[in-house]
Structure formats: structure tokens, C-alpha cells
């Protein structure tokens, strides 16, 4: 008799391995992000060069793409808007006929069961590309809260199922919650991008959403990537302000943060597998250096294992076809 652990006993067959598998990726865990562009041609489908397989979609093209993905089991989407007109205060974010409001109304009408989450931020709508109001080249926290709250109410009126503030202003979850409650939406949930790092992994997204800041960077509002404990403070603040779910973003470089949050809080957790994480895998896959499909499944399973209940990933459509 051997006196060492024989871990291989439970790895001997597919059946045994499946029997003891601890983590499973399920279709209902996945959220597909889409970029909706305000375009003269609603059928427009404009490729995003740094994100092969992802597009800026006109309203009609969005609906068609969702219809196809629904056939493969798509349950939830998060929408990002690219308006045809940007200004200093991002007014298209909260206009009743803003592109996201149009997209939400259209999708909810065509697919009442689809969960439509809206990213709630100003950077795609401001001429300077920052997530708030600028004074003296600095993003002003409190004046921005009012605009975020207006955006939340506009998205609620359009029929969104969940709002996801991603701006990283202090106090925004509370401000949005109060505005929703006052406007008759006390039951609309908020998924807060609570722990969002200032990350170079957002590069391809900023090409896609045309939201690269015209000056400076986002480091005065997004978190320093070196910090773990600060993530807990951000999470506690958002819980106190009324967040229903919390997000960690990006995903793979921050699995320690996710794992710690899973221990510390009992809200459902989301992780955003962001644009740069997508593009890295795509690029290596195109070169034939990795098995793209396997790397995607391994990455997403790792994110779940670390503690995510749901994952926002550009690979959702692809994975749904496989599951
Ligand atoms: C908007 C926002 C960003 C992302 C999600 N919401 C960009 C940013 O903060 O610069 C990034 C998503 C991705 O990279 O896939 N604030």
C-alpha cells in the first residue's frame, strides 16, 4: 500500500472527472456586451479592428444579431452607446431619444424575456471622453452625480432591466438609487462596477466606443491596479448606497480581488472579462499559437472558480454555441 495521495484515481475517466467537477460554466451566467451606433443606416455593422468578431451595430443590425444569439440561448446583454453627437456634458446619455434609450426600447419590444442591462456612464457621450463634468481639466465629482442620476432615469423609462454604473464617481450608486426611487422605479436593480481599476486592458473598448480621453487619463477616478484592500472599501461603500450586485473589472488580472470579495460579501458578484482580455486571446488564436476555444473556456471557468456568479464577456455568443 502506498502512503501517498493518489489524486489520479478520480481523473481516470471523463465520467469520474465530471462527477467531481467543482465549477461549471452555465449559459445563464453569461452576458454579451454590444456597441450600438447611431448611424444613418440602421443595418450598419462596422467591424472593430482591435476586437475581431465584434462590431458597432446599427439598431436593426443589433436586433438581428440578438435574434441569432437568442437561438443559441443568449439570456442577457449589456449595451454601450455611440451617439452621433457628443458634447461637454454628455447630453445624449440622458436624452429620451438617445441611442441607448432607443436600443433598449427596441430590444425589449422584440425580446421581452431578454435581460437588457445598460452601462451607465458619460464617457461615450462627452466630447472630452471623460466620465464626468470637467472644470480646470479635472473631473468634478458632485456635479457629475446629477447627470448620472438623470441618465439612470432615462434608461429606466426606456425599459432597462438593470443599470450598471461604470463611471467611478463617489456616491453615484446612492444618487442613482434615490433618483430611481423618486421616479417610480424602486424595484429596478443596480449592478455597480464597484471595483473598477484604471486598466490598460480597456484599450480596444475605447477604440470601439470612441471614448479615449482627449487629455490625461482616468486615474483620478478609476482604481490603482496595485490595490486590493481598497477594493473592499469601494465594495462596502456601494453596498451601503444600495447596490444590488457588484462587479470587479477587469477579470483575469484581478482574480484575487474577486476571491476576497466573495469571502467578504454575500451579494451576487459579476466579473467583466474586458476588451483587452478578449483581444489577447483572439490575436494569439488567429496566429495559431493557442487553441482559442479551450483558452476561452479555461479563462471563464477560472473567473467563476474565483467567485463570479456572472461574467460579462465578448465571448458569450461563441461559448453559447458550444455549451
Ligand atoms: C465606460 C466603460 C469602459 C468599459 C466599460 N464601461 C471603459 C473605460 O472605463 O474606459 C471597458 C470595457 C472593456 O474594456 O471591455 N466607463
Coordinates of N, CA, C and O in Angstrom, one line a residue, residues 86-251:
X86 N -21.5 64.4 -29.7 CA -21.0 64.4 -28.3 C -20.9 65.9 -27.9 O -20.6 66.7 -28.7
X87 N -21.1 66.1 -26.6 CA -20.8 67.5 -26.1 C -20.2 67.4 -24.7 O -19.9 66.4 -24.2
X88 N -19.9 68.6 -24.2 CA -19.2 68.8 -22.9 C -19.8 68.0 -21.7 O -19.2 67.5 -20.8
X89 N -21.2 67.9 -21.8 CA -21.9 67.3 -20.6 C -22.6 66.0 -21.0 O -23.4 65.5 -20.2
X90 N -22.2 65.5 -22.1 CA -22.8 64.1 -22.5 C -24.3 64.0 -22.6 O -24.9 63.1 -22.1
X91 N -24.9 65.1 -23.2 CA -26.4 65.1 -23.1 C -27.1 63.9 -23.8 O -28.2 63.6 -23.4
X92 N -26.4 63.3 -24.7 CA -27.1 62.2 -25.4 C -27.2 61.0 -24.5 O -27.9 60.0 -24.8
X93 N -26.5 61.0 -23.4 CA -26.6 59.9 -22.4 C -28.0 59.9 -21.8 O -28.5 58.8 -21.5
X94 N -28.5 61.1 -21.5 CA -29.8 61.1 -20.8 C -31.0 61.7 -21.7 O -32.1 61.9 -21.2
X95 N -30.7 61.9 -23.0 CA -31.8 62.3 -23.9 C -32.8 61.2 -24.0 O -32.4 60.0 -24.1
X96 N -34.1 61.5 -24.1 CA -35.1 60.5 -24.2 C -34.9 59.7 -25.5 O -35.2 58.5 -25.5
X97 N -34.4 60.4 -26.5 CA -34.2 59.7 -27.8 C -32.7 59.3 -28.0 O -32.3 59.1 -29.1
X98 N -32.0 59.3 -26.9 CA -30.6 58.9 -27.0 C -30.5 57.5 -27.6 O -31.4 56.7 -27.5
X99 N -29.3 57.1 -28.1 CA -29.2 55.9 -28.8 C -29.4 54.7 -27.9 O -30.1 53.7 -28.3
X100 N -29.0 54.7 -26.7 CA -29.2 53.6 -25.8 C -30.7 53.5 -25.4 O -31.2 52.3 -25.4
X101 N -31.3 54.6 -25.2 CA -32.8 54.5 -24.9 C -33.5 53.9 -26.1 O -34.4 53.1 -25.9
X102 N -33.2 54.3 -27.3 CA -33.8 53.7 -28.5 C -33.5 52.2 -28.5 O -34.4 51.4 -28.9
X103 N -32.3 51.8 -28.3 CA -31.9 50.4 -28.4 C -32.6 49.5 -27.3 O -33.1 48.4 -27.6
X104 N -32.8 50.1 -26.1 CA -33.5 49.3 -25.1 C -34.9 49.1 -25.4 O -35.4 48.0 -25.4
X105 N -35.6 50.2 -25.9 CA -37.0 50.0 -26.3 C -37.2 49.0 -27.4 O -38.1 48.2 -27.3
X106 N -36.3 49.1 -28.3 CA -36.4 48.1 -29.5 C -36.2 46.7 -29.0 O -36.9 45.8 -29.4
X107 N -35.1 46.4 -28.2 CA -34.8 45.1 -27.8 C -35.9 44.5 -26.9 O -36.3 43.4 -27.0
X108 N -36.4 45.3 -26.0 CA -37.4 44.9 -25.0 C -38.7 44.5 -25.8 O -39.5 43.6 -25.4
X109 N -39.0 45.3 -26.8 CA -40.2 45.0 -27.6 C -40.1 43.7 -28.4 O -41.0 42.9 -28.4
X110 N -38.9 43.5 -29.0 CA -38.7 42.3 -29.8 C -38.5 41.1 -28.9 O -38.9 40.0 -29.3
X111 N -37.8 41.2 -27.8 CA -37.5 40.1 -26.9 C -37.8 40.4 -25.5 O -36.9 40.7 -24.7
X112 N -39.1 40.3 -25.1 CA -39.5 40.7 -23.8 C -38.7 40.0 -22.7 O -38.5 40.5 -21.6
X113 N -38.3 38.7 -22.9 CA -37.7 37.9 -21.9 C -36.2 38.2 -21.8 O -35.5 37.8 -20.8
X114 N -35.6 38.9 -22.8 CA -34.2 39.2 -22.7 C -33.9 40.1 -21.6 O -34.6 41.1 -21.4
X115 N -32.8 39.9 -20.8 CA -32.4 40.8 -19.8 C -31.5 41.9 -20.4 O -30.4 41.6 -20.9
X116 N -32.0 43.1 -20.4 CA -31.2 44.2 -21.0 C -30.6 45.1 -19.9 O -31.3 45.7 -19.2
X117 N -29.3 45.0 -19.8 CA -28.5 45.8 -18.8 C -28.0 47.0 -19.6 O -27.5 46.8 -20.7
X118 N -28.0 48.2 -19.0 CA -27.4 49.3 -19.6 C -26.1 49.8 -18.9 O -26.2 50.0 -17.6
X119 N -25.0 50.0 -19.6 CA -23.9 50.6 -19.0 C -24.3 52.1 -18.7 O -24.9 52.7 -19.6
X120 N -24.0 52.6 -17.5 CA -24.4 53.9 -17.2 C -23.1 54.8 -16.9 O -22.5 54.6 -15.9
X121 N -22.7 55.5 -18.0 CA -21.5 56.4 -17.9 C -21.6 57.5 -18.9 O -22.5 57.4 -19.8
X122 N -20.8 58.5 -18.7 CA -20.9 59.6 -19.7 C -19.8 59.6 -20.7 O -19.8 60.3 -21.7
X123 N -18.7 58.8 -20.5 CA -17.5 58.9 -21.4 C -17.8 58.7 -22.9 O -17.1 59.2 -23.7
X124 N -18.8 57.8 -23.2 CA -19.1 57.6 -24.6 C -19.8 58.8 -25.2 O -20.0 58.9 -26.4
X125 N -20.3 59.7 -24.4 CA -21.1 60.8 -24.8 C -20.5 62.2 -24.7 O -21.1 63.2 -25.1
X126 N -19.3 62.3 -24.0 CA -18.7 63.6 -23.8 C -17.7 63.8 -24.9 O -17.0 62.9 -25.3
X127 N -17.6 65.1 -25.3 CA -16.6 65.5 -26.3 C -15.2 65.3 -25.9 O -14.3 65.0 -26.6
X128 N -14.9 65.3 -24.5 CA -13.6 65.2 -24.0 C -13.3 63.7 -23.6 O -12.2 63.4 -23.2
X129 N -14.3 62.8 -23.6 CA -14.1 61.4 -23.4 C -13.9 61.0 -21.9 O -13.6 59.9 -21.6
X130 N -14.1 62.0 -21.0 CA -14.0 61.6 -19.6 C -15.4 61.2 -19.1 O -16.4 61.5 -19.7
X131 N -15.4 60.6 -17.9 CA -16.7 60.0 -17.3 C -17.5 61.0 -16.5 O -18.4 60.6 -15.8
X132 N -17.1 62.3 -16.6 CA -17.9 63.3 -15.8 C -17.7 64.7 -16.3 O -17.0 64.9 -17.4
X133 N -18.2 65.6 -15.6 CA -18.1 67.1 -16.0 C -16.7 67.6 -15.7 O -16.1 67.3 -14.6
X134 N -16.2 68.4 -16.6 CA -14.8 68.8 -16.4 C -14.8 70.3 -16.0 O -15.5 71.1 -16.6
X135 N -13.9 70.6 -15.0 CA -13.6 72.0 -14.7 C -12.1 72.1 -14.4 O -11.7 71.2 -13.6
X136 N -11.4 73.0 -15.0 CA -10.0 73.1 -14.8 C -9.3 71.7 -15.0 O -8.4 71.3 -14.3
X137 N -9.7 71.1 -16.1 CA -9.1 69.8 -16.5 C -9.2 68.7 -15.5 O -8.4 67.8 -15.4
X138 N -10.2 68.9 -14.6 CA -10.4 67.9 -13.6 C -11.8 67.4 -13.6 O -12.7 68.2 -13.7
X139 N -12.1 66.1 -13.4 CA -13.4 65.6 -13.4 C -14.1 65.9 -12.1 O -13.6 65.5 -11.0
X140 N -15.2 66.6 -12.1 CA -15.9 67.1 -10.9 C -16.8 66.0 -10.4 O -17.7 65.6 -11.2
X141 N -16.6 65.6 -9.2 CA -17.5 64.5 -8.7 C -18.9 64.9 -8.5 O -19.8 64.3 -9.2
X142 N -19.2 65.8 -7.7 CA -20.6 66.0 -7.3 C -21.5 66.6 -8.4 O -22.7 66.1 -8.6
X143 N -21.0 67.5 -9.2 CA -21.8 67.9 -10.4 C -22.1 66.8 -11.4 O -23.1 66.8 -12.0
X144 N -21.3 65.8 -11.4 CA -21.5 64.7 -12.3 C -22.6 63.8 -11.8 O -23.4 63.2 -12.6
X145 N -22.8 63.7 -10.5 CA -23.8 62.8 -9.9 C -25.2 63.1 -10.5 O -26.0 62.1 -10.8
X146 N -25.5 64.4 -10.6 CA -26.8 64.7 -11.1 C -27.1 64.2 -12.5 O -28.2 63.7 -12.9
X147 N -26.0 64.3 -13.4 CA -26.2 63.8 -14.7 C -26.3 62.3 -14.8 O -27.0 61.8 -15.6
X148 N -25.5 61.6 -13.9 CA -25.6 60.2 -13.9 C -27.0 59.8 -13.5 O -27.6 58.8 -14.0
X149 N -27.6 60.5 -12.5 CA -28.9 60.1 -12.0 C -30.0 60.3 -13.1 O -30.9 59.5 -13.3
X150 N -29.8 61.4 -13.9 CA -30.7 61.7 -15.0 C -30.6 60.6 -16.0 O -31.6 60.1 -16.6
X151 N -29.3 60.1 -16.3 CA -29.1 59.0 -17.2 C -29.8 57.8 -16.8 O -30.5 57.1 -17.6
X152 N -29.7 57.5 -15.5 CA -30.4 56.3 -14.9 C -31.9 56.3 -15.1 O -32.5 55.3 -15.5
X153 N -32.5 57.5 -14.9 CA -33.9 57.6 -15.0 C -34.3 57.4 -16.5 O -35.3 56.8 -16.8
X154 N -33.5 58.0 -17.4 CA -33.8 57.9 -18.8 C -33.7 56.4 -19.3 O -34.6 56.0 -20.0
X155 N -32.8 55.7 -18.7 CA -32.6 54.3 -19.1 C -33.8 53.5 -18.5 O -34.3 52.6 -19.1
X156 N -34.2 53.9 -17.3 CA -35.3 53.2 -16.6 C -36.6 53.4 -17.5 O -37.4 52.5 -17.7
X157 N -36.8 54.7 -17.9 CA -38.0 55.0 -18.7 C -38.0 54.2 -20.0 O -39.1 53.8 -20.5
X158 N -36.8 53.9 -20.5 CA -36.8 53.2 -21.8 C -37.1 51.7 -21.6 O -37.4 51.0 -22.5
X159 N -37.0 51.2 -20.3 CA -37.3 49.9 -20.0 C -36.2 48.9 -19.7 O -36.3 47.7 -19.7
X160 N -35.0 49.5 -19.3 CA -33.9 48.6 -19.0 C -34.2 47.7 -17.8 O -35.0 48.1 -16.9
X161 N -33.6 46.5 -17.7 CA -33.9 45.6 -16.6 C -32.9 45.8 -15.5 O -33.2 45.3 -14.4
X162 N -31.8 46.4 -15.8 CA -30.8 46.6 -14.7 C -29.8 47.7 -15.2 O -29.5 47.8 -16.4
X163 N -29.4 48.6 -14.3 CA -28.5 49.7 -14.6 C -27.1 49.3 -14.1 O -27.0 48.9 -12.9
X164 N -26.1 49.6 -14.9 CA -24.7 49.3 -14.4 C -23.8 50.5 -14.5 O -23.2 50.8 -15.6
X165 N -23.8 51.3 -13.4 CA -22.9 52.5 -13.4 C -21.4 52.1 -13.4 O -21.0 51.4 -12.6
X166 N -20.7 52.7 -14.4 CA -19.3 52.3 -14.6 C -18.3 53.5 -14.5 O -17.2 53.5 -14.8
X167 N -18.8 54.7 -14.0 CA -18.1 55.9 -14.0 C -17.1 56.1 -12.9 O -16.1 56.9 -13.0
X168 N -17.3 55.4 -11.8 CA -16.4 55.5 -10.6 C -16.4 56.9 -9.9 O -15.4 57.2 -9.2
X169 N -17.5 57.6 -10.0 CA -17.7 58.8 -9.2 C -18.1 58.3 -7.8 O -18.8 57.3 -7.6
X170 N -17.6 59.0 -6.7 CA -18.0 58.7 -5.4 C -19.5 59.0 -5.2 O -19.9 60.1 -5.6
X171 N -20.3 58.2 -4.6 CA -21.7 58.5 -4.2 C -22.6 58.2 -5.4 O -23.8 58.5 -5.2
X172 N -22.2 57.7 -6.5 CA -23.1 57.6 -7.6 C -24.2 56.6 -7.4 O -25.3 56.8 -7.9
X173 N -23.9 55.5 -6.7 CA -24.9 54.5 -6.6 C -26.1 55.0 -5.7 O -27.3 54.9 -6.1
X174 N -25.7 55.8 -4.7 CA -26.8 56.4 -3.9 C -27.6 57.4 -4.6 O -28.8 57.5 -4.5
X175 N -26.9 58.2 -5.4 CA -27.6 59.3 -6.2 C -28.5 58.6 -7.2 O -29.7 59.1 -7.4
X176 N -28.1 57.6 -7.9 CA -28.9 56.9 -8.9 C -30.1 56.2 -8.2 O -31.2 56.3 -8.7
X177 N -29.8 55.6 -7.1 CA -30.9 54.8 -6.4 C -32.0 55.8 -5.9 O -33.1 55.6 -6.1
X178 N -31.5 57.0 -5.4 CA -32.5 58.0 -4.9 C -33.4 58.5 -6.1 O -34.6 58.6 -6.0
X179 N -32.7 58.7 -7.2 CA -33.5 59.2 -8.4 C -34.4 58.2 -8.9 O -35.6 58.5 -9.3
X180 N -34.0 56.9 -8.9 CA -34.9 55.9 -9.4 C -36.1 55.7 -8.5 O -37.3 55.6 -8.9
X181 N -35.8 55.8 -7.2 CA -36.9 55.6 -6.2 C -38.0 56.7 -6.4 O -39.2 56.5 -6.4
X182 N -37.4 58.0 -6.5 CA -38.3 59.1 -6.6 C -39.1 59.1 -7.9 O -40.2 59.7 -8.0
X183 N -38.6 58.4 -9.0 CA -39.2 58.5 -10.3 C -40.1 57.2 -10.5 O -40.6 57.0 -11.6
X184 N -40.3 56.4 -9.4 CA -41.2 55.3 -9.6 C -40.6 54.0 -10.0 O -41.2 53.1 -10.5
X185 N -39.3 53.9 -9.8 CA -38.6 52.6 -10.1 C -37.9 52.0 -8.9 O -36.7 51.7 -9.0
X186 N -38.6 51.8 -7.8 CA -37.9 51.3 -6.6 C -37.4 49.9 -6.8 O -36.6 49.4 -6.0
X187 N -37.9 49.2 -7.8 CA -37.6 47.8 -7.9 C -36.6 47.5 -9.1 O -36.3 46.4 -9.4
X188 N -36.0 48.6 -9.6 CA -35.0 48.4 -10.7 C -33.7 48.2 -10.1 O -33.2 49.0 -9.3
X189 N -33.0 47.0 -10.3 CA -31.7 46.8 -9.7 C -30.5 47.5 -10.2 O -30.5 47.9 -11.4
X190 N -29.5 47.7 -9.4 CA -28.3 48.4 -9.8 C -27.1 47.4 -9.7 O -26.9 46.8 -8.6
X191 N -26.4 47.2 -10.8 CA -25.2 46.4 -10.8 C -24.1 47.4 -10.8 O -23.8 48.0 -11.9
X192 N -23.4 47.5 -9.7 CA -22.4 48.6 -9.6 C -21.0 48.0 -10.1 O -20.6 47.0 -9.6
X193 N -20.4 48.8 -11.0 CA -19.0 48.5 -11.3 C -18.2 49.0 -10.0 O -17.7 50.1 -10.1
X194 N -18.3 48.3 -9.0 CA -17.8 48.8 -7.7 C -16.3 48.9 -7.6 O -15.7 49.8 -7.1
X195 N -15.7 47.8 -8.2 CA -14.2 47.7 -8.1 C -13.7 47.7 -9.5 O -13.5 46.6 -10.1
X196 N -13.5 48.9 -10.0 CA -13.0 49.1 -11.3 C -11.7 49.7 -11.4 O -11.5 50.9 -10.9
X197 N -10.7 49.0 -12.0 CA -9.4 49.5 -12.0 C -9.1 50.4 -13.2 O -9.7 50.2 -14.3
X198 N -8.1 51.3 -13.1 CA -7.6 52.1 -14.2 C -6.7 51.1 -15.0 O -5.6 50.9 -14.6
X199 N -7.2 50.6 -16.1 CA -6.6 49.4 -16.7 C -6.2 49.7 -18.2 O -7.1 50.2 -18.9
X200 N -5.0 49.2 -18.6 CA -4.7 49.3 -20.0 C -5.4 48.2 -20.8 O -5.4 48.3 -22.0
X201 N -6.1 47.3 -20.1 CA -6.9 46.3 -20.8 C -8.2 46.9 -21.4 O -8.9 46.2 -22.1
X202 N -8.5 48.2 -21.2 CA -9.7 48.8 -21.8 C -9.3 49.4 -23.2 O -10.2 49.9 -23.8
X203 N -8.1 49.3 -23.6 CA -7.7 49.9 -24.9 C -8.6 49.6 -26.1 O -9.1 50.6 -26.7
X204 N -8.9 48.4 -26.4 CA -9.7 48.1 -27.6 C -11.1 48.6 -27.4 O -11.7 49.1 -28.4
X205 N -11.7 48.6 -26.2 CA -13.0 49.1 -25.9 C -13.1 50.6 -26.3 O -14.0 51.1 -26.9
X206 N -12.0 51.3 -26.0 CA -12.0 52.8 -26.3 C -12.0 53.1 -27.8 O -12.5 54.1 -28.2
X207 N -11.4 52.2 -28.5 CA -11.5 52.2 -30.0 C -12.9 52.0 -30.4 O -13.5 52.7 -31.2
X208 N -13.5 51.0 -29.8 CA -14.8 50.5 -30.2 C -15.9 51.6 -29.8 O -16.8 51.9 -30.6
X209 N -15.7 52.2 -28.7 CA -16.7 53.2 -28.2 C -16.3 54.6 -28.5 O -17.0 55.6 -28.1
X210 N -15.1 54.8 -29.1 CA -14.6 56.1 -29.4 C -14.6 57.0 -28.1 O -15.2 58.1 -28.1
X211 N -14.1 56.5 -27.1 CA -14.2 57.2 -25.8 C -12.8 57.4 -25.1 O -12.7 57.5 -23.9
X212 N -11.7 57.4 -25.9 CA -10.4 57.6 -25.3 C -10.4 59.1 -24.8 O -10.8 60.0 -25.5
X213 N -10.0 59.3 -23.6 CA -9.9 60.7 -23.0 C -9.1 61.6 -23.9 O -8.0 61.2 -24.3
X214 N -9.6 62.8 -24.2 CA -8.8 63.7 -25.0 C -7.6 64.3 -24.3 O -6.6 64.7 -25.0
X215 N -7.6 64.3 -23.0 CA -6.4 64.6 -22.3 C -6.3 63.8 -21.0 O -7.3 63.3 -20.5
X216 N -5.1 63.6 -20.5 CA -5.0 62.9 -19.2 C -5.4 61.4 -19.3 O -5.5 60.9 -20.4
X217 N -5.8 60.9 -18.1 CA -6.2 59.5 -18.1 C -7.3 59.4 -17.0 O -7.8 60.4 -16.6
X218 N -7.7 58.2 -16.7 CA -8.8 58.0 -15.7 C -8.3 57.7 -14.3 O -9.1 57.2 -13.5
X219 N -7.1 58.0 -14.0 CA -6.5 57.5 -12.8 C -7.0 58.3 -11.5 O -6.8 57.9 -10.4
X220 N -7.6 59.5 -11.8 CA -8.2 60.2 -10.6 C -9.5 59.6 -10.2 O -10.1 60.0 -9.1
X221 N -10.1 58.8 -11.0 CA -11.4 58.1 -10.5 C -11.4 56.6 -10.6 O -11.9 56.0 -9.7
X222 N -10.7 56.0 -11.5 CA -10.6 54.5 -11.5 C -9.5 54.1 -10.6 O -8.5 54.9 -10.3
X223 N -9.5 52.9 -10.1 CA -8.6 52.5 -9.0 C -7.2 52.1 -9.5 O -7.0 51.7 -10.6
X224 N -6.2 52.3 -8.6 CA -4.9 51.9 -8.8 C -4.8 50.4 -8.8 O -5.2 49.7 -7.9
X225 N -4.2 49.8 -9.9 CA -4.2 48.4 -10.1 C -3.4 47.6 -9.0 O -3.5 46.4 -8.9
X226 N -2.6 48.4 -8.2 CA -1.8 47.7 -7.2 C -2.6 47.4 -5.9 O -2.1 46.8 -5.0
X227 N -3.9 47.9 -5.8 CA -4.6 47.9 -4.6 C -5.6 46.8 -4.4 O -6.5 46.8 -5.3
X228 N -5.5 46.1 -3.4 CA -6.5 45.0 -3.0 C -7.5 45.5 -2.0 O -8.7 45.4 -2.1
X229 N -7.0 46.0 -0.8 CA -7.9 46.4 0.3 C -8.8 47.5 -0.1 O -10.0 47.6 0.3
X230 N -8.3 48.4 -1.0 CA -9.2 49.5 -1.5 C -10.4 48.9 -2.2 O -11.5 49.6 -2.1
X231 N -10.3 47.8 -2.8 CA -11.4 47.2 -3.4 C -12.5 46.8 -2.4 O -13.7 47.0 -2.7
X232 N -12.1 46.4 -1.3 CA -13.1 46.1 -0.2 C -13.8 47.4 0.3 O -15.0 47.4 0.5
X233 N -13.1 48.5 0.3 CA -13.7 49.7 0.8 C -14.7 50.2 -0.3 O -15.8 50.6 0.1
X234 N -14.3 50.1 -1.6 CA -15.3 50.5 -2.6 C -16.5 49.7 -2.6 O -17.6 50.2 -2.7
X235 N -16.4 48.4 -2.4 CA -17.5 47.5 -2.3 C -18.4 47.8 -1.2 O -19.6 47.9 -1.3
X236 N -17.8 48.0 0.0 CA -18.7 48.4 1.2 C -19.5 49.7 1.0 O -20.6 49.8 1.3
X237 N -18.8 50.6 0.4 CA -19.5 51.9 0.1 C -20.7 51.7 -0.8 O -21.8 52.2 -0.6
X238 N -20.5 50.9 -1.9 CA -21.6 50.7 -2.8 C -22.7 49.9 -2.2 O -23.9 50.1 -2.5
X239 N -22.4 48.9 -1.4 CA -23.4 48.1 -0.7 C -24.3 49.1 0.2 O -25.5 49.1 0.2
X240 N -23.5 50.0 0.9 CA -24.3 50.9 1.8 C -25.2 51.8 1.0 O -26.2 52.2 1.5
X241 N -24.8 52.2 -0.2 CA -25.6 53.1 -1.0 C -26.7 52.4 -1.7 O -27.5 53.0 -2.4
X242 N -26.8 51.0 -1.6 CA -27.9 50.3 -2.2 C -27.7 49.5 -3.4 O -28.6 49.1 -4.1
X243 N -26.4 49.2 -3.7 CA -26.1 48.3 -4.9 C -26.7 46.9 -4.7 O -26.7 46.4 -3.5
X244 N -27.3 46.3 -5.7 CA -27.9 45.0 -5.7 C -26.9 43.9 -6.1 O -27.0 42.8 -5.6
X245 N -25.9 44.3 -6.9 CA -24.9 43.4 -7.3 C -23.6 44.2 -7.5 O -23.7 45.4 -7.8
X246 N -22.5 43.5 -7.4 CA -21.2 44.2 -7.5 C -20.4 43.6 -8.6 O -20.5 42.4 -8.9
X247 N -19.5 44.4 -9.2 CA -18.7 43.9 -10.3 C -17.2 44.2 -10.0 O -16.9 45.3 -9.4
X248 N -16.4 43.3 -10.5 CA -14.9 43.5 -10.5 C -14.5 43.6 -11.9 O -14.9 42.8 -12.8
X249 N -13.6 44.5 -12.3 CA -13.2 44.7 -13.6 C -11.8 45.3 -13.7 O -11.6 46.2 -13.0
X250 N -10.9 44.8 -14.6 CA -11.1 43.6 -15.4 C -11.2 42.3 -14.6 O -11.2 42.4 -13.4
X251 N -11.1 41.2 -15.3 CA -11.3 39.9 -14.6 C -10.0 39.2 -14.3 O -9.6 39.1 -13.1

